């Protein structure tokens, strides 16, 4: 496995292959953390069977890598992951979940809860790569304390047969969250829900959602921003249809309960601009190469995972 | 190099170009003048093979090969390319990324006294008029072409920037034997690049061609494009 040696947590099918934490970070399998740290039980909800617990208690310089892979046919994972960042600590987590090859027909069900304590900061990059026969369901809960900051990039360049995501974020005073979510579906069904609650005064959030549907895909996305406190929120939902037999249904929703809050949104769904395509072809790219470049640009630039100056692939290879 | 014979082009079922003839030899600069909507850009797009510009008759011979049925990118491979008048914005794609994908030769942007940040920006997103033109020229040069069409390179450029860009065209293209078709309706660029042959297009037809661009320009400035219909200048 090319990138596994740098992983802080590596799980293949149901087996933990590596677990390693630098000083200042507590990293345990979820079921051990549930037993060892009683306070985590309320956050796990129910007793976990598999998954990780990351508790960043002191400042660490290197990013924490987690890799969860399916490498055998018909494996069904049910993961309960918990991340806690202590007060005023800055952390970066690079996380990959993937099938190591197509045709495994795996099932990946992941529950991730992230708690950012007062004035802490987390950059979380999450990459999914699946095969056409896989089914994936993810629920993510982010809880931001006062002054906490979150940057979450979720990218699924090859969506599975079915992908279901449910994201819920709560923000206390003066905290901020930035989401960049990009999904490319080719022959799959994608169902995405996100709700962002601006509970504290001075809280702010932006949700940037990019979806591309190709080859008989259906994408259904509901993105909601709720202002309870005097915060600022913005939804930016854009979709691109690459084939006639695909559909994208995006509903941005704003609910404002505070007269001092500001919520805005923009949304559009369209096809690739013919003009842009011809322009790139006039630079020598074939039509397929031009589409590929436009699609990658639309989804957003993929920032490489770096560890101690080295670039790591955003997928577990076996 | 490039020989167009009796080329007729339709756009949306409407005849736009009628029996156009053009012969551009290696290393020559040809200028094509004409009022708005006379068909100049249509000729450029038809030469490049853009969809929607239907060749209904004639030939476009490039180095002895009729290219009128080739897709755009095949024409580019043969050495032909176009600098657009209004290049589209391509969100999310950095100029450096496009150059990485398409360049046949490395271009040192420092030579163009361009802010290197331009390469790290999304193509034509928020570019000024000058930056768009510079971006076009950098892309063109990186393709190592043998024939370039500049569609209204001078539109929206101040005289200083125009002088700078024409100097780049001279040094990087003309001095290397590249042929150029310059589409314009302004005189300054003619002064900077001094075309070998200048043509006037009116209502989809080339009505005048001359080696003396000054006389043509003088006629246009003095009496307007309509006077070109009665042009008595010797062609060729």
Coordinates of C-alpha atoms in Angstrom, one line a residue:
Chain A
X1 CA 0.0 0.0 0.0
X2 CA 1.7 3.1 -1.3
X3 CA 0.5 5.6 1.2
X4 CA -0.3 3.3 4.2
X5 CA 3.0 3.8 6.0
X6 CA 2.1 7.4 6.6
X7 CA -1.4 6.6 7.9
X8 CA -2.3 7.3 11.4
X9 CA -5.2 4.9 11.1
X10 CA -5.5 2.3 8.4
X11 CA -8.4 -0.1 8.3
X12 CA -8.9 -2.6 5.5
X13 CA -12.3 -4.3 5.5
X14 CA -12.7 -4.9 9.2
X15 CA -9.1 -5.2 10.2
X16 CA -7.0 -2.3 11.7
X17 CA -3.7 -2.6 9.9
X18 CA -2.0 0.4 11.5
X19 CA -2.7 2.8 14.3
X20 CA -0.2 5.4 15.3
X21 CA -0.4 8.8 16.9
X22 CA 2.1 11.5 17.5
X23 CA 2.6 12.9 21.0
X24 CA -0.4 15.1 21.9
X25 CA -2.9 13.0 20.0
X26 CA -4.8 10.1 21.4
X27 CA -5.9 7.6 18.7
X28 CA -7.9 4.5 19.5
X29 CA -10.2 2.1 17.8
X30 CA -13.7 3.4 18.6
X31 CA -14.7 0.4 20.6
X32 CA -11.7 0.8 22.9
X33 CA -12.3 4.6 23.3
X34 CA -15.9 3.8 24.2
X35 CA -14.7 1.6 27.0
X36 CA -11.7 3.7 28.1
X37 CA -13.2 7.2 28.0
X38 CA -16.7 7.1 29.4
X39 CA -17.5 10.7 28.3
X40 CA -17.3 9.6 24.6
X41 CA -20.3 7.3 25.0
X42 CA -22.7 10.2 24.7
X43 CA -21.1 11.2 21.4
X44 CA -20.8 7.7 19.9
X45 CA -24.5 7.3 20.6
X46 CA -24.3 3.5 20.6
X47 CA -21.5 1.1 21.2
X48 CA -19.2 1.1 18.2
X49 CA -18.0 -2.0 16.5
X50 CA -15.4 -0.4 14.3
X51 CA -14.0 3.0 13.5
X52 CA -11.6 5.5 15.1
X53 CA -11.4 8.0 17.9
X54 CA -9.0 10.9 17.5
X55 CA -8.5 13.3 20.4
X56 CA -6.1 16.1 19.6
X57 CA -5.1 17.5 23.0
X58 CA -1.9 19.3 22.1
X59 CA -0.7 21.1 19.0
X60 CA 0.8 18.8 16.3
X61 CA 2.6 19.9 13.2
X62 CA 1.8 17.0 10.9
X63 CA -1.6 16.2 9.4
X64 CA -3.4 13.1 10.7
X65 CA -4.2 10.6 8.0
X66 CA -7.0 8.1 8.2
X67 CA -7.6 5.5 5.5
X68 CA -10.5 3.1 5.4
X69 CA -10.7 0.7 2.5
X70 CA -12.8 -2.1 1.2
X71 CA -10.6 -4.7 -0.6
X72 CA -12.8 -7.8 -0.6
X73 CA -16.1 -8.6 -2.2
X74 CA -19.4 -7.8 -0.3
X75 CA -17.7 -6.4 2.8
X76 CA -20.1 -4.3 4.9
X77 CA -18.5 -1.7 7.2
X78 CA -20.3 0.2 9.9
X79 CA -18.0 2.8 11.3
X80 CA -18.5 5.1 14.2
X81 CA -15.8 7.8 14.2
X82 CA -15.3 10.5 16.7
X83 CA -12.9 13.5 16.5
X84 CA -12.3 15.9 19.3
X85 CA -10.1 19.0 19.0
X86 CA -9.3 20.6 22.3
X87 CA -9.5 24.4 23.0
X88 CA -7.3 26.6 20.9
X89 CA -5.6 23.7 19.1
X90 CA -5.2 23.7 15.3
X91 CA -5.3 20.4 13.5
X92 CA -5.5 18.9 10.0
X93 CA -7.0 15.6 9.1
X94 CA -6.8 14.0 5.7
X95 CA -9.2 11.2 5.4
X96 CA -9.8 8.7 2.6
X97 CA -12.5 6.0 2.2
X98 CA -12.4 3.9 -0.9
X99 CA -12.8 0.6 -2.6
X100 CA -9.4 -0.7 -3.8
X101 CA -11.0 -2.0 -7.0
X102 CA -14.3 -1.9 -8.9
X103 CA -16.8 -4.7 -8.7
X104 CA -16.5 -5.5 -5.0
X105 CA -20.1 -4.5 -4.2
X106 CA -19.2 -3.3 -0.8
X107 CA -21.2 -1.4 1.7
X108 CA -19.7 1.4 3.6
X109 CA -21.7 3.1 6.4
X110 CA -19.8 5.8 8.2
X111 CA -20.9 8.0 11.1
X112 CA -18.5 10.8 11.9
X113 CA -18.9 13.3 14.7
X114 CA -16.5 16.1 15.1
X115 CA -16.3 18.4 18.1
X116 CA -14.3 21.6 17.9
X117 CA -13.9 23.2 21.3
X118 CA -13.5 26.9 21.9
X119 CA -11.2 28.7 19.5
X120 CA -9.9 25.4 18.0
X121 CA -9.4 25.0 14.3
X122 CA -9.7 22.0 12.0
X123 CA -9.0 21.5 8.3
X124 CA -10.6 18.3 7.3
X125 CA -10.2 16.9 3.8
X126 CA -12.2 13.8 3.0
X127 CA -11.9 11.9 -0.2
X128 CA -14.2 9.1 -1.4
X129 CA -13.5 6.8 -4.3
X130 CA -15.8 3.9 -5.0
X131 CA -16.7 1.3 -7.5
X132 CA -19.9 1.1 -9.5
X133 CA -21.4 -1.6 -7.3
X134 CA -20.8 -0.1 -3.9
X135 CA -23.3 1.5 -1.6
X136 CA -22.2 4.2 0.7
X137 CA -24.0 6.1 3.5
X138 CA -22.3 8.8 5.5
X139 CA -23.6 10.9 8.4
X140 CA -21.4 13.7 9.6
X141 CA -22.1 16.0 12.6
X142 CA -19.9 19.0 13.3
X143 CA -20.2 20.9 16.6
X144 CA -18.3 24.1 16.7
X145 CA -17.7 25.9 20.0
X146 CA -17.2 29.6 20.5
X147 CA -14.6 31.0 18.0
X148 CA -13.9 27.6 16.5
X149 CA -13.1 27.4 12.8
X150 CA -13.7 24.5 10.4
X151 CA -12.8 24.0 6.8
X152 CA -14.2 20.8 5.3
X153 CA -13.5 19.6 1.8
X154 CA -15.4 16.5 0.7
X155 CA -14.7 15.2 -2.7
X156 CA -16.2 12.1 -4.3
X157 CA -14.8 11.8 -7.8
X158 CA -16.3 8.5 -8.5
X159 CA -19.6 8.0 -6.8
X160 CA -20.8 4.5 -6.0
X161 CA -24.1 2.9 -7.1
X162 CA -25.8 4.8 -4.2
X163 CA -24.4 7.5 -2.1
X164 CA -26.3 9.0 0.8
X165 CA -24.9 11.8 2.9
X166 CA -26.4 13.6 5.8
X167 CA -24.4 16.5 7.2
X168 CA -25.4 18.6 10.2
X169 CA -23.4 21.5 11.6
X170 CA -24.0 23.7 14.7
X171 CA -22.1 26.8 15.2
X172 CA -21.8 28.8 18.5
X173 CA -20.9 32.4 18.7
X174 CA -18.1 33.8 16.5
X175 CA -17.4 30.3 15.0
X176 CA -17.1 29.8 11.3
X177 CA -17.4 26.9 8.9
X178 CA -16.5 26.6 5.3
X179 CA -17.7 23.6 3.3
X180 CA -16.6 22.6 -0.2
X181 CA -18.5 19.5 -1.3
X182 CA -18.0 18.0 -4.8
X183 CA -19.6 14.9 -6.2
X184 CA -19.2 13.4 -9.6
X185 CA -21.8 10.6 -10.3
X186 CA -21.5 8.3 -13.3
X187 CA -24.3 5.9 -13.3
X188 CA -25.3 6.3 -9.7
X189 CA -27.9 7.7 -7.4
X190 CA -26.8 10.4 -5.0
X191 CA -28.9 11.8 -2.2
X192 CA -27.4 14.6 -0.1
X193 CA -28.8 16.5 2.8
X194 CA -27.0 19.2 4.8
X195 CA -28.3 21.5 7.5
X196 CA -26.2 24.3 9.0
X197 CA -27.4 26.0 12.2
X198 CA -26.0 29.4 12.9
X199 CA -26.8 29.4 16.6
X200 CA -24.4 31.9 18.0
X201 CA -24.1 35.6 17.2
X202 CA -21.3 36.4 14.9
X203 CA -21.2 32.8 13.5
X204 CA -20.7 32.4 9.8
X205 CA -20.9 29.5 7.3
X206 CA -20.5 29.0 3.6
X207 CA -21.6 25.9 1.8
X208 CA -20.2 25.4 -1.7
X209 CA -21.8 22.4 -3.4
X210 CA -20.7 21.2 -6.8
X211 CA -22.5 18.2 -8.4
X212 CA -22.0 16.6 -11.8
X213 CA -24.3 13.9 -13.2
X214 CA -23.3 11.7 -16.1
X215 CA -24.4 8.4 -17.6
X216 CA -27.8 7.9 -16.2
X217 CA -27.2 9.4 -12.8
X218 CA -29.6 11.0 -10.4
X219 CA -28.5 13.6 -7.9
X220 CA -30.8 14.9 -5.3
X221 CA -29.4 17.5 -2.9
X222 CA -31.1 19.6 -0.2
X223 CA -28.9 22.3 1.4
X224 CA -30.3 24.3 4.3
X225 CA -29.0 27.1 6.3
X226 CA -30.8 28.1 9.5
X227 CA -30.1 31.3 11.4
X228 CA -31.0 31.3 15.1
X229 CA -28.3 33.7 16.1
X230 CA -27.1 36.9 14.3
X231 CA -24.9 35.1 11.9
X232 CA -24.1 35.1 8.2
X233 CA -24.7 32.2 5.9
X234 CA -24.3 31.6 2.2
X235 CA -25.3 28.6 0.1
X236 CA -23.7 28.2 -3.4
X237 CA -25.1 25.2 -5.2
X238 CA -24.0 24.5 -8.8
X239 CA -24.7 21.5 -10.9
X240 CA -23.5 20.3 -14.3
X241 CA -25.3 17.8 -16.4
X242 CA -23.1 15.8 -18.8
X243 CA -25.7 13.4 -20.3
X244 CA -29.3 13.6 -21.5
X245 CA -30.5 10.8 -19.3
X246 CA -29.3 12.2 -16.0
X247 CA -31.0 14.6 -13.5
X248 CA -29.9 16.9 -10.8
X249 CA -32.4 18.2 -8.3
X250 CA -30.9 20.8 -6.0
X251 CA -32.9 22.8 -3.4
X252 CA -31.2 25.5 -1.4
X253 CA -33.2 26.5 1.6
X254 CA -32.8 29.4 4.0
X255 CA -34.6 29.8 7.3
X256 CA -34.0 33.0 9.2
X257 CA -35.2 33.3 12.8
X258 CA -33.1 36.3 13.7
X259 CA -33.6 39.8 12.3
X260 CA -29.9 40.6 12.5
X261 CA -28.8 37.5 10.5
X262 CA -28.1 37.5 6.8
X263 CA -28.6 34.4 4.7
X264 CA -28.0 34.3 0.9
X265 CA -27.9 31.7 -1.8
X266 CA -27.1 31.1 -5.4
X267 CA -27.9 28.1 -7.4
X268 CA -27.6 27.0 -11.0
X269 CA -27.6 23.8 -13.1
X270 CA -26.5 23.7 -16.6
X271 CA -24.5 21.9 -19.3
X272 CA -20.9 22.5 -20.3
X273 CA -20.6 25.7 -22.3
X274 CA -20.1 25.0 -26.0
X275 CA -18.0 28.1 -26.2
X276 CA -15.6 26.9 -23.5
X277 CA -15.4 23.5 -25.2
X278 CA -14.5 25.0 -28.6
X279 CA -12.0 27.3 -27.0
X280 CA -10.1 24.5 -25.3
X281 CA -10.3 22.4 -28.5
X282 CA -8.7 25.4 -30.3
X283 CA -5.8 24.8 -28.0
X284 CA -5.4 21.3 -29.2
X285 CA -7.4 19.3 -26.7
X286 CA -9.9 16.7 -27.9
X287 CA -13.5 17.1 -26.9
X288 CA -13.1 14.4 -24.2
X289 CA -10.0 16.1 -22.9
X290 CA -11.7 19.4 -22.8
X291 CA -14.7 18.0 -21.0
X292 CA -12.4 16.4 -18.5
X293 CA -10.6 19.6 -17.8
X294 CA -13.8 21.6 -17.4
X295 CA -15.3 18.9 -15.1
X296 CA -12.2 18.9 -12.9
X297 CA -12.2 22.6 -12.8
X298 CA -15.9 22.7 -11.9
X299 CA -15.4 20.3 -9.0
X300 CA -12.5 22.4 -7.7
X301 CA -8.8 21.9 -7.6
X302 CA -7.6 18.8 -5.8
X303 CA -5.0 19.8 -3.3
X304 CA -2.6 16.9 -2.8
X305 CA -2.2 15.2 0.5
X306 CA 1.2 16.1 1.8
X307 CA 3.2 14.5 4.6
X308 CA 6.6 15.9 5.5
X309 CA 7.0 17.4 2.1
X310 CA 5.9 14.3 0.2
X311 CA 2.8 14.1 -1.9
X312 CA 0.6 11.1 -1.1
X313 CA -2.1 9.6 -3.3
X314 CA -5.7 10.2 -2.0
X315 CA -6.6 6.6 -2.1
X316 CA -5.3 3.3 -0.6
X317 CA -3.8 1.1 -3.3
X318 CA -3.3 -2.6 -2.7
Chain B
X1 CA 1.0 27.6 -46.4
X2 CA -2.7 28.5 -46.4
X3 CA -4.8 28.7 -49.5
X4 CA -8.5 29.3 -49.4
X5 CA -10.4 28.8 -52.7
X6 CA -13.9 29.9 -53.3
X7 CA -15.0 29.4 -49.7
X8 CA -18.6 29.8 -48.9
X9 CA -20.0 29.5 -45.3
X10 CA -23.4 29.4 -43.8
X11 CA -24.3 30.1 -40.2
X12 CA -27.7 29.1 -38.9
X13 CA -28.8 28.4 -42.5
X14 CA -27.8 31.9 -43.7
X15 CA -25.1 32.6 -46.3
X16 CA -22.4 34.7 -44.6
X17 CA -19.3 34.2 -46.7
X18 CA -19.4 34.0 -50.5
X19 CA -16.5 32.6 -52.6
X20 CA -13.6 33.9 -50.5
X21 CA -10.1 33.5 -51.9
X22 CA -7.0 34.0 -49.8
X23 CA -3.4 32.9 -50.3
X24 CA -1.1 33.3 -47.3
X25 CA 2.5 32.2 -47.8
X26 CA 5.0 31.1 -45.1
X27 CA 6.0 34.1 -42.9
X28 CA 3.6 36.5 -44.5
X29 CA 1.3 38.8 -42.5
X30 CA -2.1 39.4 -44.0
X31 CA -4.6 41.9 -42.6
X32 CA -8.3 41.5 -43.1
X33 CA -10.2 44.7 -42.6
X34 CA -13.9 45.3 -42.6
X35 CA -16.8 46.9 -40.7
X36 CA -18.6 45.1 -37.9
X37 CA -20.7 42.1 -39.1
X38 CA -18.9 41.9 -42.4
X39 CA -17.9 38.3 -41.9
X40 CA -14.3 38.6 -40.7
X41 CA -14.8 36.5 -37.5
X42 CA -16.9 34.0 -39.4
X43 CA -14.0 33.4 -41.7
X44 CA -11.7 32.9 -38.7
X45 CA -14.1 30.4 -37.1
X46 CA -14.7 28.5 -40.4
X47 CA -11.0 28.2 -40.9
X48 CA -10.7 26.7 -37.4
X49 CA -13.6 24.4 -37.9
X50 CA -15.8 25.7 -35.1
X51 CA -19.2 23.9 -35.0
X52 CA -22.0 26.0 -36.6
X53 CA -19.9 27.4 -39.3
X54 CA -20.9 25.3 -42.2
X55 CA -18.7 25.2 -45.3
X56 CA -21.0 25.0 -48.3
X57 CA -18.4 25.3 -51.0
X58 CA -14.7 25.7 -51.7
X59 CA -11.6 24.5 -50.0
X60 CA -9.3 25.4 -47.1
X61 CA -5.9 24.1 -48.0
X62 CA -3.3 24.0 -45.3
X63 CA 0.2 22.9 -46.5
X64 CA -1.4 21.3 -49.5
X65 CA -4.1 19.4 -47.5
X66 CA -7.8 20.3 -47.6
X67 CA -8.7 20.6 -43.9
X68 CA -12.3 21.7 -44.1
X69 CA -13.6 18.4 -42.7
X70 CA -11.0 18.1 -39.9
X71 CA -12.1 18.7 -36.3
X72 CA -10.7 21.8 -34.5
X73 CA -8.0 20.0 -32.6
X74 CA -6.7 18.2 -35.7
X75 CA -6.2 21.6 -37.4
X76 CA -4.3 22.8 -34.3
X77 CA -2.1 19.7 -34.5
X78 CA -1.3 20.7 -38.1
X79 CA -0.1 24.1 -36.9
X80 CA -3.1 26.4 -37.2
X81 CA -4.6 28.3 -34.3
X82 CA -6.7 31.2 -33.3
X83 CA -6.5 34.0 -30.8
X84 CA -10.1 34.8 -29.8
X85 CA -11.5 38.3 -29.7
X86 CA -13.6 37.4 -26.7
X87 CA -12.1 34.3 -25.1
X88 CA -14.5 32.7 -22.6
X89 CA -14.0 32.4 -18.9
X90 CA -13.3 28.9 -17.7
X91 CA -14.0 28.7 -14.0
X92 CA -11.9 26.4 -11.9
X93 CA -9.2 25.9 -14.6
X94 CA -6.0 27.8 -14.0
X95 CA -4.1 29.1 -17.0
X96 CA -1.0 27.2 -15.8
X97 CA -3.1 24.0 -15.9
X98 CA -4.2 24.6 -19.5
X99 CA -0.6 25.3 -20.5
X100 CA 0.6 22.2 -18.8
X101 CA -1.9 20.2 -20.9
X102 CA -1.4 21.9 -24.3
X103 CA 2.1 23.4 -24.5
X104 CA 4.4 22.1 -27.1
X105 CA 7.2 24.4 -25.9
X106 CA 7.9 26.1 -22.6
X107 CA 7.0 29.8 -22.5
X108 CA 8.9 31.9 -20.1
X109 CA 6.3 34.4 -19.0
X110 CA 8.9 36.7 -17.6
X111 CA 9.8 37.7 -21.1
X112 CA 6.3 39.2 -21.5
X113 CA 6.6 41.4 -18.4
X114 CA 3.5 39.7 -17.1
X115 CA 2.6 39.3 -13.5
X116 CA 3.4 35.6 -12.8
X117 CA 0.2 35.5 -10.8
X118 CA -1.7 35.4 -14.1
X119 CA -0.7 31.8 -14.5
X120 CA -2.3 30.9 -11.2
X121 CA -5.6 32.5 -12.0
X122 CA -8.7 30.8 -13.5
X123 CA -8.7 31.3 -17.3
X124 CA -10.1 34.7 -18.2
X125 CA -12.0 35.0 -14.9
X126 CA -11.7 38.7 -13.9
X127 CA -8.9 39.2 -16.4
X128 CA -8.5 42.8 -17.7
X129 CA -8.7 43.4 -21.5
X130 CA -4.9 43.4 -21.6
X131 CA -4.5 40.3 -19.5
X132 CA -6.9 38.4 -21.8
X133 CA -4.9 39.3 -24.9
X134 CA -1.7 38.4 -23.2
X135 CA -3.1 35.1 -22.0
X136 CA -4.1 34.4 -25.6
X137 CA -0.7 35.2 -26.9
X138 CA 1.1 33.1 -24.3
X139 CA -1.2 30.1 -25.1
X140 CA -0.6 30.6 -28.9
X141 CA 3.1 30.8 -28.6
X142 CA 3.2 27.7 -26.4
X143 CA 1.5 25.7 -29.2
X144 CA 4.4 26.4 -31.6
X145 CA 2.0 27.2 -34.5
X146 CA 2.9 27.9 -38.1
X147 CA -0.2 29.9 -38.8
X148 CA -2.1 32.1 -36.4
X149 CA -5.3 34.0 -36.8
X150 CA -5.6 37.0 -34.5
X151 CA -9.2 38.1 -34.2
X152 CA -9.4 41.7 -33.2
X153 CA -6.2 41.5 -31.1
X154 CA -6.3 45.3 -30.8
X155 CA -9.9 45.6 -29.4
X156 CA -9.9 47.1 -26.0
X157 CA -6.2 47.6 -25.8
X158 CA -4.5 50.9 -25.1
X159 CA -1.7 51.9 -27.5
X160 CA 1.1 51.0 -25.0
X161 CA -0.2 47.5 -24.5
X162 CA -0.8 47.1 -28.2
X163 CA 2.8 48.0 -28.9
X164 CA 4.0 45.6 -26.3
X165 CA 1.9 42.7 -27.7
X166 CA 2.8 43.4 -31.3
X167 CA 6.4 43.4 -30.3
X168 CA 5.9 39.9 -28.8
X169 CA 4.2 38.7 -32.0
X170 CA 7.2 40.0 -34.0
X171 CA 9.8 38.4 -31.8
X172 CA 8.2 35.1 -31.1
X173 CA 6.2 34.4 -34.2
X174 CA 7.1 36.5 -37.3
X175 CA 10.8 36.2 -36.7
X176 CA 10.3 32.4 -36.6
X177 CA 8.6 32.3 -40.0
X178 CA 5.0 32.0 -38.6
X179 CA 2.3 33.3 -40.9
X180 CA -0.4 35.5 -39.5
X181 CA -3.9 36.6 -40.5
X182 CA -4.8 39.7 -38.6
X183 CA -8.4 40.6 -38.4
X184 CA -9.0 44.2 -37.4
X185 CA -10.7 47.4 -38.2
X186 CA -8.2 49.7 -36.7
X187 CA -5.1 51.3 -38.1
X188 CA -2.6 51.2 -35.3
X189 CA -2.0 47.5 -35.4
X190 CA -1.2 47.8 -39.2
X191 CA 1.4 50.4 -38.4
X192 CA 3.0 48.1 -35.8
X193 CA 2.9 44.9 -37.9
X194 CA 3.0 46.2 -41.5
X195 CA 1.1 43.5 -43.3
X196 CA 2.4 42.1 -46.5
X197 CA -1.1 42.0 -48.0
X198 CA -4.2 43.7 -46.8
X199 CA -7.8 42.7 -47.7
X200 CA -11.1 44.4 -47.2
X201 CA -14.2 42.4 -46.5
X202 CA -17.7 43.8 -47.1
X203 CA -20.9 41.7 -46.6
X204 CA -19.1 38.4 -46.7
X205 CA -16.9 39.1 -49.7
X206 CA -13.3 40.2 -50.1
X207 CA -13.7 43.3 -52.3
X208 CA -10.2 44.5 -52.3
X209 CA -6.7 43.2 -51.7
X210 CA -3.4 45.2 -51.9
X211 CA 0.2 45.1 -50.8
X212 CA -0.1 48.7 -49.8
X213 CA -1.9 48.8 -46.5
X214 CA -1.4 52.5 -46.1
X215 CA -3.4 53.3 -49.3
X216 CA -6.2 51.0 -48.1
X217 CA -6.2 52.5 -44.7
X218 CA -6.2 56.0 -46.1
X219 CA -9.2 55.2 -48.3
X220 CA -11.1 53.8 -45.3
X221 CA -10.3 56.7 -43.0
X222 CA -11.1 59.2 -45.7
X223 CA -14.2 57.7 -47.3
X224 CA -15.3 54.8 -45.2
X225 CA -15.5 51.1 -46.1
X226 CA -18.2 51.8 -48.7
X227 CA -15.5 53.4 -50.9
X228 CA -13.8 50.1 -51.1
X229 CA -16.5 48.7 -53.3
X230 CA -15.3 51.0 -56.0
X231 CA -11.6 50.3 -55.2
X232 CA -9.2 50.7 -58.1
X233 CA -6.1 49.6 -56.2
X234 CA -4.2 46.9 -58.0
X235 CA -4.7 43.6 -56.2
X236 CA -1.8 41.3 -55.4

